[in-house]
XYZ file of C-alpha atoms in Angstrom:
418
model
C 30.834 -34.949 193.761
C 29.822 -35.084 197.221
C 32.371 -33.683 199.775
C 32.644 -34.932 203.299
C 31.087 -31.995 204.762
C 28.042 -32.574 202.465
C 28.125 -36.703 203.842
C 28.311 -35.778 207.868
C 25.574 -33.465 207.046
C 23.950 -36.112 205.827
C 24.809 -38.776 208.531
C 23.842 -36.579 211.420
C 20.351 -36.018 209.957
C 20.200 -39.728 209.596
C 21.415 -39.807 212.905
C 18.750 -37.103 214.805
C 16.229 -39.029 212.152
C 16.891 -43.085 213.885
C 17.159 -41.409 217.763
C 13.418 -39.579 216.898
C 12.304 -43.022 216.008
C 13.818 -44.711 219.177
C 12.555 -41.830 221.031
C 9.287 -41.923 219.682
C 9.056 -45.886 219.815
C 9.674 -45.348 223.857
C 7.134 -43.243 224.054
C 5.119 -45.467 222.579
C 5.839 -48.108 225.270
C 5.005 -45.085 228.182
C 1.488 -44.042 226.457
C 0.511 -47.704 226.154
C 1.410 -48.299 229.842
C -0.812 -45.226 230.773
C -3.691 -46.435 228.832
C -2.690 -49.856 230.723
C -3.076 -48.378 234.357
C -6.045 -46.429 233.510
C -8.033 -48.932 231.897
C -6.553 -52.186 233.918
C -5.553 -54.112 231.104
C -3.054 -56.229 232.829
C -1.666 -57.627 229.527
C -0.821 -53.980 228.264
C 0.169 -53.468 231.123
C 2.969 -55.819 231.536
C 3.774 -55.473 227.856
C 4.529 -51.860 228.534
C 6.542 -51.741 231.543
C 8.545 -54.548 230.213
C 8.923 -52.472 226.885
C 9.763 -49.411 229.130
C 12.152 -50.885 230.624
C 13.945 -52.919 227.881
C 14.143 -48.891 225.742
C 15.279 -47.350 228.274
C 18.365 -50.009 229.788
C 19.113 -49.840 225.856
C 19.434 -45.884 225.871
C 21.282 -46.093 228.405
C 24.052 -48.827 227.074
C 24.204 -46.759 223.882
C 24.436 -43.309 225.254
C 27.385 -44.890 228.120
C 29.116 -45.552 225.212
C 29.637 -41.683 224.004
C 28.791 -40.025 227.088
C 27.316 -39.821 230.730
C 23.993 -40.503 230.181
C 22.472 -37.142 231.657
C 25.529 -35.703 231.995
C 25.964 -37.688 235.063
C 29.555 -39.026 235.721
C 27.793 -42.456 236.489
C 31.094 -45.499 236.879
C 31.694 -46.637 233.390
C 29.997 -44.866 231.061
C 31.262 -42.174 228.867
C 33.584 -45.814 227.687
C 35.056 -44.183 224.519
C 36.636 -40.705 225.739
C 37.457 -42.195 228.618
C 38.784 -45.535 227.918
C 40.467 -43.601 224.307
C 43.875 -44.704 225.376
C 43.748 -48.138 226.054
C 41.013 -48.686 222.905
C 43.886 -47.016 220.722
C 46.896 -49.562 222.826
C 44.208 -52.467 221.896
C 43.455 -51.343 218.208
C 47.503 -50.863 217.384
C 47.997 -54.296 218.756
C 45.059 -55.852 217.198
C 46.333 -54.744 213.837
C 49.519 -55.549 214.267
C 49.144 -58.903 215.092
C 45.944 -59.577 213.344
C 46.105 -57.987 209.498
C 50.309 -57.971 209.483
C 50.299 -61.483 209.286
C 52.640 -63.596 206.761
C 50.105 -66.015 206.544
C 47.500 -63.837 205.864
C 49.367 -61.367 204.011
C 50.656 -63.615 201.509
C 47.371 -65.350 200.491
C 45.983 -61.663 200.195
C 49.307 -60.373 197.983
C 48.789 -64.040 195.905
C 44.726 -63.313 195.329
C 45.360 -59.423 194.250
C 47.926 -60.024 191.395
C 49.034 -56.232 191.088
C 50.633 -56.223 188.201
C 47.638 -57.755 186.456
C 45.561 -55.115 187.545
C 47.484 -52.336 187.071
C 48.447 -53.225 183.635
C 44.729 -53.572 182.792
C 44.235 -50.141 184.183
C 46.902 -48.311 183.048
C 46.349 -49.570 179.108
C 43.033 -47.924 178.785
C 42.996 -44.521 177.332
C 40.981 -42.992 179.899
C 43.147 -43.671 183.128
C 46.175 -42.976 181.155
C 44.715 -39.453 180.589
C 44.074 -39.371 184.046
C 47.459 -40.063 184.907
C 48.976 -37.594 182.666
C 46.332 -35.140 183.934
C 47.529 -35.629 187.381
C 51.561 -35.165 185.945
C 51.079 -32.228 183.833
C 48.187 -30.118 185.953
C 49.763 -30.867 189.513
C 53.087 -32.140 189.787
C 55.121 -30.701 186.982
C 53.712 -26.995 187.659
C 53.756 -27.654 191.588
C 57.530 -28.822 191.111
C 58.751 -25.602 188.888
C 56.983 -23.459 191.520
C 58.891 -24.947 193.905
C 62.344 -24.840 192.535
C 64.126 -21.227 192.824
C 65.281 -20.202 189.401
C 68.734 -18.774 190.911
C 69.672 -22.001 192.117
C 68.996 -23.964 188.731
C 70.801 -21.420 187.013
C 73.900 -21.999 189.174
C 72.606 -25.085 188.950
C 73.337 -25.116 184.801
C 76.783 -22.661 185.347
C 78.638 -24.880 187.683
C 77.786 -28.045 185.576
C 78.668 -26.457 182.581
C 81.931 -25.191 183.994
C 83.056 -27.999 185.140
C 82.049 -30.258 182.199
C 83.756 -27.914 179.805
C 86.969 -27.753 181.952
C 87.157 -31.656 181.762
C 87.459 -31.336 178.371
C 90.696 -30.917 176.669
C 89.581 -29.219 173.332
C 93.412 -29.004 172.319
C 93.269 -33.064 171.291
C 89.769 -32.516 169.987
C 90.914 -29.713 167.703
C 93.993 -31.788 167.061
C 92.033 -34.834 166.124
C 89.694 -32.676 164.339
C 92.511 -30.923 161.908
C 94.358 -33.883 161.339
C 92.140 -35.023 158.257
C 93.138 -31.959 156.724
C 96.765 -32.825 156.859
C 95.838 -36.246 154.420
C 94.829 -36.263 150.787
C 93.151 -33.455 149.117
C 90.640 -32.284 151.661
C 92.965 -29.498 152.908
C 93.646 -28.552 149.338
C 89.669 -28.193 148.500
C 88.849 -26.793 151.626
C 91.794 -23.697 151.460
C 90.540 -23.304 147.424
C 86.812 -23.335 148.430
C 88.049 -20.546 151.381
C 89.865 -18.278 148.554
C 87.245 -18.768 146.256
C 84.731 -17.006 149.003
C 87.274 -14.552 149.623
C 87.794 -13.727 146.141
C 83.974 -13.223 145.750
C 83.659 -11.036 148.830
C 86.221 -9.031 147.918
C 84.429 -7.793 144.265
C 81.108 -7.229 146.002
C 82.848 -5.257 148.851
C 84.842 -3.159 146.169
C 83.019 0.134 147.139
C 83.061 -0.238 150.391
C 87.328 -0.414 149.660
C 86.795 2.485 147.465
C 85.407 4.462 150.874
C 87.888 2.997 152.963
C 90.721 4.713 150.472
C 88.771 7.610 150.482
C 88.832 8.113 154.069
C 92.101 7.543 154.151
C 93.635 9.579 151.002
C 94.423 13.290 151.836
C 92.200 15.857 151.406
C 93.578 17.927 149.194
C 94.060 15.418 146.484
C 90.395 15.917 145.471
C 89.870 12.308 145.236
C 92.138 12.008 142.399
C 94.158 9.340 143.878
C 91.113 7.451 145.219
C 90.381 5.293 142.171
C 93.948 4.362 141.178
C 94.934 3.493 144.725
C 91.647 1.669 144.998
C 92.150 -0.312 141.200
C 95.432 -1.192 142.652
C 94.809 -2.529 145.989
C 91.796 -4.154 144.349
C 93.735 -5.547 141.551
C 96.791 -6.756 144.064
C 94.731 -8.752 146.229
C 92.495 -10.495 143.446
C 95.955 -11.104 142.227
C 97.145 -12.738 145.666
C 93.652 -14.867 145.555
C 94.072 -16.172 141.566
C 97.617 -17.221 142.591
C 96.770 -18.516 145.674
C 94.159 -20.477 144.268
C 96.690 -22.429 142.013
C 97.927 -25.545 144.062
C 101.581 -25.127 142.722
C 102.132 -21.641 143.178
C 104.626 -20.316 145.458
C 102.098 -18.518 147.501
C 99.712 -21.778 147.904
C 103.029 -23.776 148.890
C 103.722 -21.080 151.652
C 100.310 -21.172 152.928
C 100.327 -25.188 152.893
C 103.745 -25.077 154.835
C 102.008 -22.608 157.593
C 98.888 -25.188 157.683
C 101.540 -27.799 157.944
C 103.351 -26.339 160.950
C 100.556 -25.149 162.757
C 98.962 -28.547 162.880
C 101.964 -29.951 163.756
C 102.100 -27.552 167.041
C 98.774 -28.367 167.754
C 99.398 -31.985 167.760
C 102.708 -32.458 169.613
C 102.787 -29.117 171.582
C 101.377 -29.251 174.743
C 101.628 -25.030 175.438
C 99.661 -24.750 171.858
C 96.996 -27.290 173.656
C 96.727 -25.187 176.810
C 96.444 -22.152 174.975
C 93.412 -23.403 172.890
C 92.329 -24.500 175.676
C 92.540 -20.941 177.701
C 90.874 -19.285 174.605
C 88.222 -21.127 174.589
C 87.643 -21.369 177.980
C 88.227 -17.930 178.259
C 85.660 -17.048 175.702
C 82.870 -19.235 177.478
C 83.562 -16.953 180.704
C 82.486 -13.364 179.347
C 79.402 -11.735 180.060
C 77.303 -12.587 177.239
C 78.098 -16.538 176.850
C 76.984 -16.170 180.849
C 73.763 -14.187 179.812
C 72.858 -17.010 177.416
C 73.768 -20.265 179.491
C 71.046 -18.097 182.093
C 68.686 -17.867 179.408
C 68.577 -21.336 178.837
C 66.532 -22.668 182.133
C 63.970 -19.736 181.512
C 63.626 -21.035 178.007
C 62.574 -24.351 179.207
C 60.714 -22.941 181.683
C 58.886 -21.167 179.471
C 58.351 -23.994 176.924
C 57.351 -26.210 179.575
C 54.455 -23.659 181.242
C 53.389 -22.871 177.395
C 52.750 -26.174 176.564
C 51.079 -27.541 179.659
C 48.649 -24.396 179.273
C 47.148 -25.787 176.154
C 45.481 -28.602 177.883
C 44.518 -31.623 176.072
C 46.769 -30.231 173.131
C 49.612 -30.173 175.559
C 52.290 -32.296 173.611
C 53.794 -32.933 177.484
C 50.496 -34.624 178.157
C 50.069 -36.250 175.592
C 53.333 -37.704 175.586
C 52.996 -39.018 179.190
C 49.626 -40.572 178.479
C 50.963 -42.358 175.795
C 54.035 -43.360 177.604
C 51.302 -44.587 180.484
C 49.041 -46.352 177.770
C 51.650 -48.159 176.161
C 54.047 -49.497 179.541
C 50.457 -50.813 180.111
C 49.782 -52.285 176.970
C 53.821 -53.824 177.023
C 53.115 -55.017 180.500
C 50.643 -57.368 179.493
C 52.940 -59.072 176.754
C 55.595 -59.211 179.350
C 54.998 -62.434 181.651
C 58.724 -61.962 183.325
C 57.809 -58.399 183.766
C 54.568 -59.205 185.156
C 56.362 -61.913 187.204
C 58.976 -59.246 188.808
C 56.241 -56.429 189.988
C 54.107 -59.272 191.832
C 57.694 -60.491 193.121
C 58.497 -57.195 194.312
C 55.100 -56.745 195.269
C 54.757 -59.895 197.550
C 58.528 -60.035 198.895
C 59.763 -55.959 199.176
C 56.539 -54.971 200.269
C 55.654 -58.446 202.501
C 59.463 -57.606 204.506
C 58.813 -54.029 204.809
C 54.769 -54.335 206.558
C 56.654 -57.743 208.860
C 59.588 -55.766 210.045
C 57.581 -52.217 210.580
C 54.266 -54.564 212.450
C 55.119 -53.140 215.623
C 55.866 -49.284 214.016
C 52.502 -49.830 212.243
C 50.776 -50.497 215.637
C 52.474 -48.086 217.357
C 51.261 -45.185 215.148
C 47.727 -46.355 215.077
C 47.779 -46.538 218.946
C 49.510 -42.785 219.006
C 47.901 -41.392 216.411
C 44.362 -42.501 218.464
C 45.676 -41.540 221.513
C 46.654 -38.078 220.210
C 42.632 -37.298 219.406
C 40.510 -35.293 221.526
C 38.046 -37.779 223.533
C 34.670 -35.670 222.978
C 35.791 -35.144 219.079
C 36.872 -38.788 219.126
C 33.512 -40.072 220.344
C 31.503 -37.608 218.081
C 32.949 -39.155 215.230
C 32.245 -42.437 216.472
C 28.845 -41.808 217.227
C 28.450 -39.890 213.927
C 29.900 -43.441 211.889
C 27.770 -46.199 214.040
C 25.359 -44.261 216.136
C 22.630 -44.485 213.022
C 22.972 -48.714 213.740
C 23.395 -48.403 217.270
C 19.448 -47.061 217.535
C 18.011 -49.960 216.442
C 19.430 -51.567 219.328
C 16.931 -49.734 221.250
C 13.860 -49.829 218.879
C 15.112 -53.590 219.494
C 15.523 -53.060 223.055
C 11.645 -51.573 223.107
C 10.201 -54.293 220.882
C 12.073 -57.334 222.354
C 11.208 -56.320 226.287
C 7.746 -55.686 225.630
C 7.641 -59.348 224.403
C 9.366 -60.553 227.255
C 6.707 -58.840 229.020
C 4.215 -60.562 227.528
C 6.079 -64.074 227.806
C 6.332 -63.640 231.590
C 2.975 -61.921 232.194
C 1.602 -65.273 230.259
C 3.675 -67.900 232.065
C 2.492 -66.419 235.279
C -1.021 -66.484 234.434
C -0.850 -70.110 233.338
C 1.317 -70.977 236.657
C -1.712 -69.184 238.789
C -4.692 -71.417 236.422
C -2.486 -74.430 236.989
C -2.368 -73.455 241.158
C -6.427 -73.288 241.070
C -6.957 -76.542 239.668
């Protein structure tokens, strides 16, 4: 792609390239007038001075315009640096008034149809990739660049505090229990509990056996270890079998603690605010902290992981389809399509009318802020190609002239003789 370096380059060759011809064009004119006086061709003659003169008052308009032709501070020349000011006061106003025109405006905003267009453009595959290109290689990086991780993370802390604190997890583990208080769920549930017990405690039986162990004296050689081991064993399978029976007295004890503990949590608001404070309490140490932080460089990570696969980013490839099909659904939407050229003519139409004069006014500044010379450079560098064939023109055209008048007064001095 050609960069704008690589186009002045080109447009001041073009430039040096149409002054050269001009130049050489003149000097044309000045050989010819030479040849004129030395041979007395009066036709030449007048062809060339006229010629002569027409390329040079030409060189001289053009050149006035950028500079002092010479480098002498002739009046009025040297227009454009000097006369910057008022040309960026006239352009501001000229735009203003002139493009930032209802009239105008509106017949331009009816023509374009935007949401036509952009609907057309945005279903096709290609500028859809483009789009998500633009999202995933540029903005989403630039964006978690620009974001400080410690402020995200307190960021995530606060918002988590005070989300959690607005929550009163008393009623929630209130409402939550309460099936268990109706029918035979809490019945199942408790057996299904002391069934799991029961298990664990026959594959943990060695590890009770060590416990005992530890704990019998040592000077009963471990003689005691497997009774006292066979009967705490044995006593708490017992407790579990009898337990497990819905009519024993142990299973109605346990049912009348479920019972009363439920009933606490429903109608006792200090049982609510000390669920509450435990849980609370739990979210505040160290390592529930650790993880919450964890969490942004997780997505952080996920995010930069995925975007580094390219065109197998699943980010990506979710925005271009997004993009592909709100263009596709825009098309098949004539109220949608309706709104976005409303917005388009109306929002847009009130915001260019009631910022006309803002608009002009930064045009005329932003003109007036430019350097004169670098100003008129430019200029020259964007129209000074044209503006030499105003004096090939100039050249050509005078030397014609020339001709014209040398010819009209030779017929006015034949028509004198007769």
């Amino acid at each position: 792609m050609e960069t704008i370096i690589d186009q002045d380059i080109s447009k001041r060759r073009a430039l040096r390239k149409m002054k050269r011809n001009a130049l050489a064009l003149l000097g044309i004119a000045v050989l010819l007038f030479i040849i004129a006086i030395y041979f007395k061709i009066p036709m030449l003659q007048a062809f060339s001075e006229a010629a002569m003169v027409g390329g040079i008052a030409d060189w001289f308009a053009v050149v006035a315009l950028f500079r002092h032709p010479l480098g002498i501070p002739i009046w009025h020349t040297a227009i454009i640096p000097t006369k910057k000011n008022e040309i960026g006061e006239n352009l501001g106003n000229f735009v203003s008034e002139e493009f930032l025109n209802r009239e105008k405006l509106e017949i331009k905003l009816d023509e374009f149809n935007f949401a036509s267009k952009a609907s057309d453009w945005l279903s096709q595959e290609e500028n859809a990739n483009k789009v998500a290109d633009v999202v995933a290689i540029n903005i989403i990086p630039g964006i978690l660049k620009a974001i400080k991780d410690e402020d995200i993370k307190r960021f995530i802390q606060v918002q988590f505090k005070e989300k959690l604190e607005g929550v009163n997890f008393g009623n929630w583990v209130a409402v939550a229990l309460e099936p268990l208080q109706k029918g035979d769920l809490k019945n199942q549930m408790l057996t299904n509990l002391l069934e799991v017990m029961s298990g664990e405690l026959t594959n943990n039986k060695d590890l009770i056996r060590q416990k005992v162990k530890s704990s019998t004296p040592f000077l009963s050689f471990g003689l005691a270890d497997k009774s006292i081991t066979e009967g705490v064993f044995n006593g708490l399978q017992d407790f579990l079998n009898e337990a497990k029976n819905p009519e024993s007295a142990v299973r109605l004890k346990i049912d009348e603690y479920i019972f009363n503990f439920l009933e606490k949590v429903k109608n006792s608001e200090e049982m609510r605010i000390k669920i509450n404070d435990m849980i609370l309490g739990f979210i505040g140490k160290k390592e529930v902290q650790d993880y919450i932080n964890g969490i942004w460089d997780e997505i952080k990570l996920s995010i930069t992981n995925d975007l580094n696969k390219d065109e197998e980013s699943s980010i990506r490839n979710s925005i271009a389809g997004l993009v592909q099909t709100f263009g596709n659904g825009l098309k098949e939407d004539p109220i949608m399509f309706e709104k976005i050229n409303s917005f388009i003519k109306n929002d847009l139409l009130s915001v260019l009318l009631n910022n006309k004069k803002v608009i002009g006014d930064l045009i005329s500044s932003t003109v007036k802020s430019w350097d004169g010379k670098e100003v008129s450079e430019k200029l020259e560098l964007e129209i000074g190609k044209d503006l030499q064939y105003i004096r090939i023109n100039g050249t050509l055209v005078g030397g014609i002239i020339g001709l014209i008048i040398f010819g009209v007064e030779q017929l006015y001095h034949l028509f004198l003789t007769i």
